[in-house]
Tab-separated table of C-alpha atoms and ligand atoms in Angstrom:
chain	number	residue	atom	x	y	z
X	83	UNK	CA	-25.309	25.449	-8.346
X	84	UNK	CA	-25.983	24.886	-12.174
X	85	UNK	CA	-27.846	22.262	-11.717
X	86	UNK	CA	-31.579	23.408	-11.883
X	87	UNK	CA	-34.495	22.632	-9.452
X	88	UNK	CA	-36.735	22.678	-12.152
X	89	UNK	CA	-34.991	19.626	-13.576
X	90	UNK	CA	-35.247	17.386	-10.917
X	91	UNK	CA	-38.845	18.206	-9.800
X	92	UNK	CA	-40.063	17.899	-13.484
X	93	UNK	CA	-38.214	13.967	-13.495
X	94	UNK	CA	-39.844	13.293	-9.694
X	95	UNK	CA	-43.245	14.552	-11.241
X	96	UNK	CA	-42.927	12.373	-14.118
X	97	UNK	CA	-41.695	8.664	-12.263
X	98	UNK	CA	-43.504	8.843	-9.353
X	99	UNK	CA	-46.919	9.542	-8.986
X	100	UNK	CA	-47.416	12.841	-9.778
X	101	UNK	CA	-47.197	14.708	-6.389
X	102	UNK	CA	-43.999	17.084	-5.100
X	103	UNK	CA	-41.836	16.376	-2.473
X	104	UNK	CA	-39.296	18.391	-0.613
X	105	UNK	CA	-35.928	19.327	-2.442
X	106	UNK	CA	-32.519	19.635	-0.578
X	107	UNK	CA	-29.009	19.813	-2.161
X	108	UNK	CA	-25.029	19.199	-0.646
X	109	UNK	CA	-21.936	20.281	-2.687
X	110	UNK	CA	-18.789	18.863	-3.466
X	111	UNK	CA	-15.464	19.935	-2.464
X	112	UNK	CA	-11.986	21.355	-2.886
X	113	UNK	CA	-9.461	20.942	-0.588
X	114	UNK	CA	-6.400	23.909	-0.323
X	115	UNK	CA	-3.735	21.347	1.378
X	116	UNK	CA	-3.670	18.568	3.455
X	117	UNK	CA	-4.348	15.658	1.946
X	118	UNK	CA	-4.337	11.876	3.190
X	119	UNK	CA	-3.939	13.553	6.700
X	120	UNK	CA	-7.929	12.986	7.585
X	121	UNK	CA	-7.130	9.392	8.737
X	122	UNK	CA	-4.202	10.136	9.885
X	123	UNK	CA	-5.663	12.349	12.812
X	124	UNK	CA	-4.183	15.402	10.796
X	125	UNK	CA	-5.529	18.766	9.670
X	126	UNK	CA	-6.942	19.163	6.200
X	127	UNK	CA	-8.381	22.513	4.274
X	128	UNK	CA	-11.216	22.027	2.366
X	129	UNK	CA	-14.122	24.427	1.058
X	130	UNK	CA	-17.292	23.259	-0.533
X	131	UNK	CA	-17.901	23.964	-4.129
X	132	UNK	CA	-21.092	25.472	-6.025
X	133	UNK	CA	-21.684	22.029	-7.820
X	134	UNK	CA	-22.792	19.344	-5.773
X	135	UNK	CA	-26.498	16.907	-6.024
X	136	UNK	CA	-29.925	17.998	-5.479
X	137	UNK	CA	-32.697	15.680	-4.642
X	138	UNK	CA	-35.924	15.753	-4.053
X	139	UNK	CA	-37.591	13.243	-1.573
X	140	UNK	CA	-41.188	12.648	-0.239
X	141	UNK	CA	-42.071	10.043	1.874
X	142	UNK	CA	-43.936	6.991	0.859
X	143	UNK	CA	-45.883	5.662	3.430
X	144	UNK	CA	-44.337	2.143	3.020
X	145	UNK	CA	-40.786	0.749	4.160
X	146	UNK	CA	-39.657	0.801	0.723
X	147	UNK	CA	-37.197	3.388	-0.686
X	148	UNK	CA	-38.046	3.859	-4.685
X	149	UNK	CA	-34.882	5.694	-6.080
X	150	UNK	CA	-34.562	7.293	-9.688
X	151	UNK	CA	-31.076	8.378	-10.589
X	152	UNK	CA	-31.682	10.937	-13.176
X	153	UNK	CA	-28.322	11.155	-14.776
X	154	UNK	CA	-28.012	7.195	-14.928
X	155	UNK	CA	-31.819	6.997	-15.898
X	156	UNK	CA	-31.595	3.970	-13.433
X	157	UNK	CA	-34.490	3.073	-10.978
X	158	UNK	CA	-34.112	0.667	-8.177
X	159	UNK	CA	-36.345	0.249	-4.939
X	160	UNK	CA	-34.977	-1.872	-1.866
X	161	UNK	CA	-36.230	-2.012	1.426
X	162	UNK	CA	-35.133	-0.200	4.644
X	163	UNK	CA	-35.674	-3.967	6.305
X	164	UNK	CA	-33.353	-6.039	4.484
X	165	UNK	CA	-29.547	-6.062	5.229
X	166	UNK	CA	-28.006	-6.724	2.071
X	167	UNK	CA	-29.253	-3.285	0.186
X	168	UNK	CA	-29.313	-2.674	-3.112
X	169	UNK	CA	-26.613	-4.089	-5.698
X	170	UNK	CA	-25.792	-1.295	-8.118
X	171	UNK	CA	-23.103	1.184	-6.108
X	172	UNK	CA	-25.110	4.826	-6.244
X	173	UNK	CA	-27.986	3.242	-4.388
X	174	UNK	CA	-26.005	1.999	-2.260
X	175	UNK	CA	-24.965	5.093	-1.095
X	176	UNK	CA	-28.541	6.234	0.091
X	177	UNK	CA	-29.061	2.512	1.345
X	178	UNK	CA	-26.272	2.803	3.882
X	179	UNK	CA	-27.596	6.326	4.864
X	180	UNK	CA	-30.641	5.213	5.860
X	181	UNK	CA	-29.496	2.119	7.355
X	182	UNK	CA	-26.857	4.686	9.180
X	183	UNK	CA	-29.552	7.014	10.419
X	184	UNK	CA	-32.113	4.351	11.652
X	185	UNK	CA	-28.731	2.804	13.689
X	186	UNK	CA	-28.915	6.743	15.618
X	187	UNK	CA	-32.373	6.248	15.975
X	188	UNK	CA	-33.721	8.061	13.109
X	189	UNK	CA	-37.267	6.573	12.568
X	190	UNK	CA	-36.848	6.743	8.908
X	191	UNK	CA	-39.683	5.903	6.768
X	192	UNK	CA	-39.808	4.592	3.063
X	193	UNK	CA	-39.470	8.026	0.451
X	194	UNK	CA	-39.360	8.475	-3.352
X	195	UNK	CA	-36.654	10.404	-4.529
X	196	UNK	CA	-35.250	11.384	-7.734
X	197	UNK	CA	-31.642	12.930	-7.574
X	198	UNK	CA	-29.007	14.374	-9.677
X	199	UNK	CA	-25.772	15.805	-10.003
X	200	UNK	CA	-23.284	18.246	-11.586
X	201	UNK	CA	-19.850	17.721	-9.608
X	202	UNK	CA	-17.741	15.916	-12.294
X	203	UNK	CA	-17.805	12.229	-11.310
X	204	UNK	CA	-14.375	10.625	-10.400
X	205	UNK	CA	-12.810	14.055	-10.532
X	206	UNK	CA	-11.454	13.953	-6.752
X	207	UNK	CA	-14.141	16.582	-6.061
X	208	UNK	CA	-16.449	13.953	-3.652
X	209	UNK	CA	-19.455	13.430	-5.669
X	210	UNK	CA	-20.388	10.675	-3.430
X	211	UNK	CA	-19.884	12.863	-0.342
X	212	UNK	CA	-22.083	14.991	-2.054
X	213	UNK	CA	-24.458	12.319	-2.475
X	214	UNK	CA	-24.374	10.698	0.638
X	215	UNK	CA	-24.413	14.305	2.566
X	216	UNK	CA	-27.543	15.112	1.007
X	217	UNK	CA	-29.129	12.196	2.092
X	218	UNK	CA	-28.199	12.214	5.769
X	219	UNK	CA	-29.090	16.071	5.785
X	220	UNK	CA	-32.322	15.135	4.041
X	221	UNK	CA	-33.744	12.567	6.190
X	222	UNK	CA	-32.621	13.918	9.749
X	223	UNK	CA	-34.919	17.306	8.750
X	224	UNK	CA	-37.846	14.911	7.648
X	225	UNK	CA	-37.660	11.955	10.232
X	226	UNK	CA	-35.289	13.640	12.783
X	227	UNK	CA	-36.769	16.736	13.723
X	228	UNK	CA	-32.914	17.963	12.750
X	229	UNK	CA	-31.380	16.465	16.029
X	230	UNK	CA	-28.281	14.567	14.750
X	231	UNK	CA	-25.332	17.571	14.616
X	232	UNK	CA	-23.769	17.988	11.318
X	233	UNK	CA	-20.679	16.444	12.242
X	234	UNK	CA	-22.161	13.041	12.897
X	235	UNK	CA	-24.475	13.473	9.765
X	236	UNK	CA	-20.939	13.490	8.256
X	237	UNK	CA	-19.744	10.541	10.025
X	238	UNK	CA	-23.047	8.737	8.864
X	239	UNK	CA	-21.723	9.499	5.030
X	240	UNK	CA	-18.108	8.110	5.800
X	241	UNK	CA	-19.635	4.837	7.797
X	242	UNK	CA	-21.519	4.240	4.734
X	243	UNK	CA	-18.599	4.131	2.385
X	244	UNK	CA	-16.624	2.061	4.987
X	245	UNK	CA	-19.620	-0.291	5.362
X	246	UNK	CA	-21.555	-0.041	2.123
X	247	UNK	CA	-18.993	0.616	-0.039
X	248	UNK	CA	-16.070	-0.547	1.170
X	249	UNK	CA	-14.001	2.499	0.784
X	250	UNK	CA	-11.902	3.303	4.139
X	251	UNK	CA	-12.285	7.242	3.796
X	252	UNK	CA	-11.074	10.137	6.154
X	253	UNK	CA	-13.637	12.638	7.432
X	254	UNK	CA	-12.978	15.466	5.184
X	255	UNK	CA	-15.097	14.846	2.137
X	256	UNK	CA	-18.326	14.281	4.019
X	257	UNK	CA	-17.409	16.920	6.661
X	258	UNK	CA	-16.955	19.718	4.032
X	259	UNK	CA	-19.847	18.645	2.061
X	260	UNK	CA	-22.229	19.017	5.674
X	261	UNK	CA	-20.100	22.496	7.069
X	262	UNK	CA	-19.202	24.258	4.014
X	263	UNK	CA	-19.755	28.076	3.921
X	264	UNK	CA	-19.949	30.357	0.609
X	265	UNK	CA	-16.546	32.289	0.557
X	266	UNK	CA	-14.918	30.251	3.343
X	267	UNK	CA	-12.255	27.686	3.364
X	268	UNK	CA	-12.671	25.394	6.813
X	269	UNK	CA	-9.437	23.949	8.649
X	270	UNK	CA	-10.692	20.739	10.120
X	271	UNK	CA	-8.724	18.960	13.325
X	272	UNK	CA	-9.830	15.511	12.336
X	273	UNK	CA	-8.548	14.449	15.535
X	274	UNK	CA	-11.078	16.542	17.891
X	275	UNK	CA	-13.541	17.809	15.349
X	276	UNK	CA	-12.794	21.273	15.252
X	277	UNK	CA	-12.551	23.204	12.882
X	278	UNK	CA	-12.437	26.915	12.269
X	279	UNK	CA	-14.167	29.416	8.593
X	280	UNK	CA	-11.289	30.809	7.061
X	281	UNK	CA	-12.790	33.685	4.643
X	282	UNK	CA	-10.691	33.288	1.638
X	283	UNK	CA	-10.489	35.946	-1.087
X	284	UNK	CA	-6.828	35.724	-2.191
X	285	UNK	CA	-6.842	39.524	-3.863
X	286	UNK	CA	-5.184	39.053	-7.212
X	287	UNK	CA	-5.341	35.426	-7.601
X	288	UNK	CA	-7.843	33.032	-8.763
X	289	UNK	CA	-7.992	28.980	-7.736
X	290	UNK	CA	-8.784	27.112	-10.738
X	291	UNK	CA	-9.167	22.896	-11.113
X	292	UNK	CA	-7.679	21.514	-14.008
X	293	UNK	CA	-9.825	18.109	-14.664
X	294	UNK	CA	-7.102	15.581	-16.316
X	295	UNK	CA	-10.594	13.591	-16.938
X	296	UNK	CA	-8.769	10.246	-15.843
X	297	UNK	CA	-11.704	8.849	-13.903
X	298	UNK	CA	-9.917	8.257	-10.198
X	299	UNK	CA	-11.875	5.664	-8.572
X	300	UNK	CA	-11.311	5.154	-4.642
X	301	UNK	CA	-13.601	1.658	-4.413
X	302	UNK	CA	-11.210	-1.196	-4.589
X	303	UNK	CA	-8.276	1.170	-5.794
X	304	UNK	CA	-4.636	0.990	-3.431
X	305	UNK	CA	-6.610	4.010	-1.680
X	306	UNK	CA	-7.387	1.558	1.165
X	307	UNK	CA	-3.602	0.062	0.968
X	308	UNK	CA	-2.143	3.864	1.974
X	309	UNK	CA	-4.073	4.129	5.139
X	310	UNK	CA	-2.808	0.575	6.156
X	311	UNK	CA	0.584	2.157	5.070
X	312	UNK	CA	0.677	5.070	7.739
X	313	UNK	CA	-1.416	2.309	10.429
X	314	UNK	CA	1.290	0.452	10.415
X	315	UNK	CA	4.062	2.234	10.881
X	316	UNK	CA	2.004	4.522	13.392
X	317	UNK	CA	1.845	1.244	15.713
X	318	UNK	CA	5.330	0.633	15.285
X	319	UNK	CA	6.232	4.202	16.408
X	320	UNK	CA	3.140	3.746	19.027
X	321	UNK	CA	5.372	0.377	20.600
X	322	UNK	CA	8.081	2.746	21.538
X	323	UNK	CA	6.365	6.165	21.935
X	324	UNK	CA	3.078	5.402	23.400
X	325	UNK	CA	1.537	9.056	23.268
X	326	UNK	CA	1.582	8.056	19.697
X	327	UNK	CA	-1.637	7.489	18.797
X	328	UNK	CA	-1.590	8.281	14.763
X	329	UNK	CA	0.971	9.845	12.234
X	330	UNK	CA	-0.271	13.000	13.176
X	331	UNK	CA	1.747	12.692	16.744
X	332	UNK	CA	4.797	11.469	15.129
X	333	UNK	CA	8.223	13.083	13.950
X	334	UNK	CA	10.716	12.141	11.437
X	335	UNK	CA	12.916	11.048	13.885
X	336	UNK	CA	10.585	8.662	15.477
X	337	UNK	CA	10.561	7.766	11.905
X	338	UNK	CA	13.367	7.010	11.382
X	339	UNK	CA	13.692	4.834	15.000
X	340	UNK	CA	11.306	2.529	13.713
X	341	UNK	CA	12.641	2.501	9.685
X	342	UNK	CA	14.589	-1.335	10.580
X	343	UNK	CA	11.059	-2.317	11.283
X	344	UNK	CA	8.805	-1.459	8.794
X	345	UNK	CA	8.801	-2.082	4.649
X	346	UNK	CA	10.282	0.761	2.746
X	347	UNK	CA	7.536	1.622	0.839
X	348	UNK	CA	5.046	2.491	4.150
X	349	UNK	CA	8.078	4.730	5.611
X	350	UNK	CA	8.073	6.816	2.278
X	351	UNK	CA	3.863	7.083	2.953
X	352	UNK	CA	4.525	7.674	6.396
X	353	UNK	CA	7.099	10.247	5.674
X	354	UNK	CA	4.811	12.238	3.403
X	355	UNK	CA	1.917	12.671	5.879
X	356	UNK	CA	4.545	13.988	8.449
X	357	UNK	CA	5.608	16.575	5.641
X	358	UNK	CA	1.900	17.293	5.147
X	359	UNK	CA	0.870	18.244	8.465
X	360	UNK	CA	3.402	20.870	9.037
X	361	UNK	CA	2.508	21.900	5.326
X	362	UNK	CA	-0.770	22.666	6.502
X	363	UNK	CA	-0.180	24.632	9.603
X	364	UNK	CA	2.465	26.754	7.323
X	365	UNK	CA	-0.466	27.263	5.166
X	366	UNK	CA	-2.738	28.451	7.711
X	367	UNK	CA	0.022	30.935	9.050
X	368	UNK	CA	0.492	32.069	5.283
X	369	UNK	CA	-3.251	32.886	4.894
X	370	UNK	CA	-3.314	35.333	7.497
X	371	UNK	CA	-0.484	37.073	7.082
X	372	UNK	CA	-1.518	37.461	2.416
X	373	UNK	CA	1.087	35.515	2.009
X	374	UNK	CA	0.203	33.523	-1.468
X	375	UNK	CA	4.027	32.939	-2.303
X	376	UNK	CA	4.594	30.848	0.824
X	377	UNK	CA	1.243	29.150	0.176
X	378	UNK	CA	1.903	27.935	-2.991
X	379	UNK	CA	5.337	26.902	-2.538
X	380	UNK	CA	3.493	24.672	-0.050
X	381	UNK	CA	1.365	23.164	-2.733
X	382	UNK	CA	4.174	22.038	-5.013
X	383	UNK	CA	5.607	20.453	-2.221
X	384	UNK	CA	2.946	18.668	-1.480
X	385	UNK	CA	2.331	17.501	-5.018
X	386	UNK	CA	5.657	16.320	-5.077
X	387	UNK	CA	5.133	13.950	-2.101
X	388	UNK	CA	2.045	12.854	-2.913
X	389	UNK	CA	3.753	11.900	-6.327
X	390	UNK	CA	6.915	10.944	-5.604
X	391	UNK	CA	6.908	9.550	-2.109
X	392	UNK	CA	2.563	8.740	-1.651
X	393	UNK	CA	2.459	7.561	-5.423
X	394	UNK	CA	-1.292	8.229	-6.031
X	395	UNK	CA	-0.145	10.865	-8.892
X	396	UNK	CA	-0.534	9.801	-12.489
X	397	UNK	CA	1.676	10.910	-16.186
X	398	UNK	CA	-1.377	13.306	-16.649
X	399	UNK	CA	-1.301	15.020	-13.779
X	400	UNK	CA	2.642	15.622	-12.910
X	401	UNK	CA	2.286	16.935	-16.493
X	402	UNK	CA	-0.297	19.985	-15.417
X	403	UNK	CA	2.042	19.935	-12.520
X	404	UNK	CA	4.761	20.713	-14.426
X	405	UNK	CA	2.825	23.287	-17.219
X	406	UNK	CA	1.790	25.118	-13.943
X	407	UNK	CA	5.283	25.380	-12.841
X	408	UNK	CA	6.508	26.124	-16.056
X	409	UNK	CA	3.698	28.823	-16.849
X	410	UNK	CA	4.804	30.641	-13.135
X	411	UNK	CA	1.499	29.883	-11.608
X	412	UNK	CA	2.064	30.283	-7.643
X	413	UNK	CA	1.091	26.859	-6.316
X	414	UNK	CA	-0.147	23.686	-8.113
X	415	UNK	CA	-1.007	20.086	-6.695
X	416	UNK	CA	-3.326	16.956	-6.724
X	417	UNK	CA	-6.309	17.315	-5.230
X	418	UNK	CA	-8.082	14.358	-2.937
X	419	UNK	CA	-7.353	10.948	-3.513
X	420	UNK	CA	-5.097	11.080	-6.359
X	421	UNK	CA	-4.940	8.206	-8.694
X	422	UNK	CA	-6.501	10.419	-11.374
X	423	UNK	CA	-9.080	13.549	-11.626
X	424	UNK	CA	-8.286	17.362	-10.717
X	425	UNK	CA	-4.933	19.383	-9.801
X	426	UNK	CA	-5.805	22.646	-7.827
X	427	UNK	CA	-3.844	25.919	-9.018
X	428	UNK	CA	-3.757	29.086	-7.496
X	429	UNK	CA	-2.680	31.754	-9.981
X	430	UNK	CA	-2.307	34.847	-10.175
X	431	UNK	CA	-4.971	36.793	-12.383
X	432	UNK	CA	-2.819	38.047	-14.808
X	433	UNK	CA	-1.465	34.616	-15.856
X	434	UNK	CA	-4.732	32.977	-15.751
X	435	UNK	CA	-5.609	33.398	-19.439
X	436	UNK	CA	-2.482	32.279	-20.745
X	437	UNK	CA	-2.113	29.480	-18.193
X	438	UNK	CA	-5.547	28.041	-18.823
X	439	UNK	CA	-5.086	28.247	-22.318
X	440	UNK	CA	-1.470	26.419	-22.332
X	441	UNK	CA	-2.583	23.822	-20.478
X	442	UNK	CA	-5.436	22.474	-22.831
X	443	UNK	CA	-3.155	23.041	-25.618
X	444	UNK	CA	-0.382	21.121	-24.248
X	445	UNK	CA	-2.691	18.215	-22.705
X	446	UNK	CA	-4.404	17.909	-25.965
X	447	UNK	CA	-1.425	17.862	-27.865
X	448	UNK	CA	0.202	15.004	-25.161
X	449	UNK	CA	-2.925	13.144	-24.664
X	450	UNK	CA	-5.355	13.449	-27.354
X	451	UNK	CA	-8.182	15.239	-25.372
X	452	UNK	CA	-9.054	18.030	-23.776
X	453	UNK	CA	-8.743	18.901	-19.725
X	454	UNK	CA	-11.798	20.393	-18.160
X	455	UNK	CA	-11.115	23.851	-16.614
X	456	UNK	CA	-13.157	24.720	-13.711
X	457	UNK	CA	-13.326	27.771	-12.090
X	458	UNK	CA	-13.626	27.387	-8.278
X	459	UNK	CA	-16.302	29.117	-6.248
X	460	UNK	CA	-16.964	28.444	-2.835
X	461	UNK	CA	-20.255	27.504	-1.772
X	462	UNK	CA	-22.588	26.852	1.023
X	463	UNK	CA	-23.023	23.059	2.411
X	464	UNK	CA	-26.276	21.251	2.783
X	465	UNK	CA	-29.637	23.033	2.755
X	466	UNK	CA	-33.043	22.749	2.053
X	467	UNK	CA	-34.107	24.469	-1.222
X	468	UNK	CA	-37.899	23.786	-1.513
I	786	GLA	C1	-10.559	11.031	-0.516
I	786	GLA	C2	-11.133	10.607	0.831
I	786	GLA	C3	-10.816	11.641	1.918
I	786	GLA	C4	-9.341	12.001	1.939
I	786	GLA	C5	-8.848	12.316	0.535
I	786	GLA	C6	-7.360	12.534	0.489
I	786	GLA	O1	-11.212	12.175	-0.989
I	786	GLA	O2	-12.522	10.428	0.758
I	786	GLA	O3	-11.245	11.168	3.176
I	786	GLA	O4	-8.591	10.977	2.534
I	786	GLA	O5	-9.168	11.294	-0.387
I	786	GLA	O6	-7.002	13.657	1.211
């Protein structure tokens, strides 16, 4: 992580009262392929990243929480008591932790805590997974003598964006953020909860993010309108094929049954997300045998749907998709939610240079500013530093 303990204890020090606390971080993520399949029941790929928040929390010895958000400069205290939380959104995010841990039985007490971050906000690399894993990690070590497992500290982090936030999120964000494993990728089940640490050191190739820097932002965004998309035609499918629980269960046949019955535009989402979960498993297959070809073929695909037929692409980004393709880089695609941020490339090292290069050129040239390159390292998932 770049982000420096130093900085954050010297900014507790200084707005609280002097005293040190203890100091825990969680990372952000990428995600290889499979996306929009997490609440679908699917399979998704992700790996967490190097950047992610660090905080630093001690408690208080009242039933207030006093937040300082170092990179806002914002302070705002709320109580653990009152229902309604805090108004402005990042506090909400620790509000609906707490409230979500003290609803498992978490005696959670009131804590200062200053946090802050380096995973590009609104980049589709789950800063607020970050933030919100941190948290529930944080507080089950210092009120829960560590007895919540990780995966329901994850689902704590997604109920608080459903609740709190009022973004209906999949698992994988929170999940990878909790789980994730320097120099392994993780395929998730989201249906059962297992998941499996895929070492991945493609020999020859590097995975890169290209940031288009258009802010994606999930809250109140048609994010929410796609998972009604694939619910509804899943029950319509479900009403004839009752072992059909969730688009990960159906076919395109059953698909196509139900097509008479449903509006066009939630067949073309639903048709996607049955693309995406055989893209996955094809993925996983590829992995193991060094295949990078086949795995990157994948990821075009998948930007295509996701584009063409899931529409949460954007000008900016089909145009890195189409410099990658252009520049011969094996695989390219939009990564997490779409509707702005990061594509994902995996490319071969001897076209990195020039690929990197042509792609800031040519953005700049189309758009007027730069993209952020950033080179992807996988990191652990949430720990205690301090
Ligand atoms: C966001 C959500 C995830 C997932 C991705 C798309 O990152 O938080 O749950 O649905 O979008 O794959």
């Amino acid at each position: 992580m770049n982000l420096k303990i130093d900085d954050v204890r010297s900014r507790f020090i200084k707005h609280f009262d002097g005293s040190t606390g203890s100091i825990y971080a969680s990372p952000g993520r990428i995600n290889l392929i499979g996306e929009h399949t997490d609440y679908n029941d699917g399979f998704v790929f992700p790996g967490a990243v190097q950047q992610g928040m660090i905080a630093e929390i001690k408690p208080n010895g009242t039933r207030n929480v006093r937040a300082y958000s170092i990179d806002l400069k914002d302070k705002v205290e709320f109580s653990l008591d009152d229902e309604k939380g805090p108004k402005a959104t990042w506090a909400r995010y620790i509000f609906g932790v707490c409230r979500e841990m003290m609803a498992l039985g978490v005696p959670v007490g009131g804590f200062n805590t200053a946090f802050s971050g380096d995973v590009p906000l609104g980049a589709g690399m789950s800063s607020s997974a970050a933030l919100e894993s941190v948290y529930a990690f944080a507080l089950n070590d210092l009120w829960g003598d560590n007895k919540i497992e990780k995966m329901e500290l994850a689902r704590v982090g997604q109920r608080t964006e459903h609740k709190y936030i009022g973004v209906n999120c999949g698992i994988m964000d929170q999940f990878a953020s909790i789980h994730g494993k320097a120099g392994s990728l993780m395929r998730l089940d989201c249906r059962s909860g297992e998941f499996k640490y895929y070492p991945f050191d493609p020999k020859g190739y590097k995975l890169v993010l290209v940031n288009s820097c258009v802010k994606h932002e999930l809250v109140g965004s048609p994010y929410n309108d796609r998972r009604k998309s694939c619910e509804n035609v899943a029950a319509k499918i479900n009403a004839k094929h009752p072992e059909v629980k969730s688009l990960r269960d159906a076919t395109y046949e059953m698909l196509d049954e139900v097509r008479p019955e449903v509006s066009k535009e939630d067949a073309m989402r639903a048709h996607y997300v049955i693309g995406e979960r055989e893209r996955v498993l094809t993925v996983c297959d590829a992995l193991e045998k060094g295949d990078y070809e086949t795995v990157g073929h994948m990821m075009y695909e998948t930007h295509y749907g996701l584009s063409k037929e899931y529409e949460v692409s954007c000008e900016e980004l089909d145009f890195l998709n189409d410099i990658a393709k252009q520049e011969g880089v094996t695989g390219s695609r939009i990564m997490g939610g779409g509707f702005g941020g990061c594509t994902i490339n995996l490319v071969s090292e001897e076209l990195y240079n020039n690929f990197v290069k042509v792609a800031v050129d040519k953005f700049a040239e189309k758009f007027g500013k730069k993209p952020v390159i950033i080179d992807v390292v996988i990191g652990d998932g949430a720990r205690k530093l301090e």
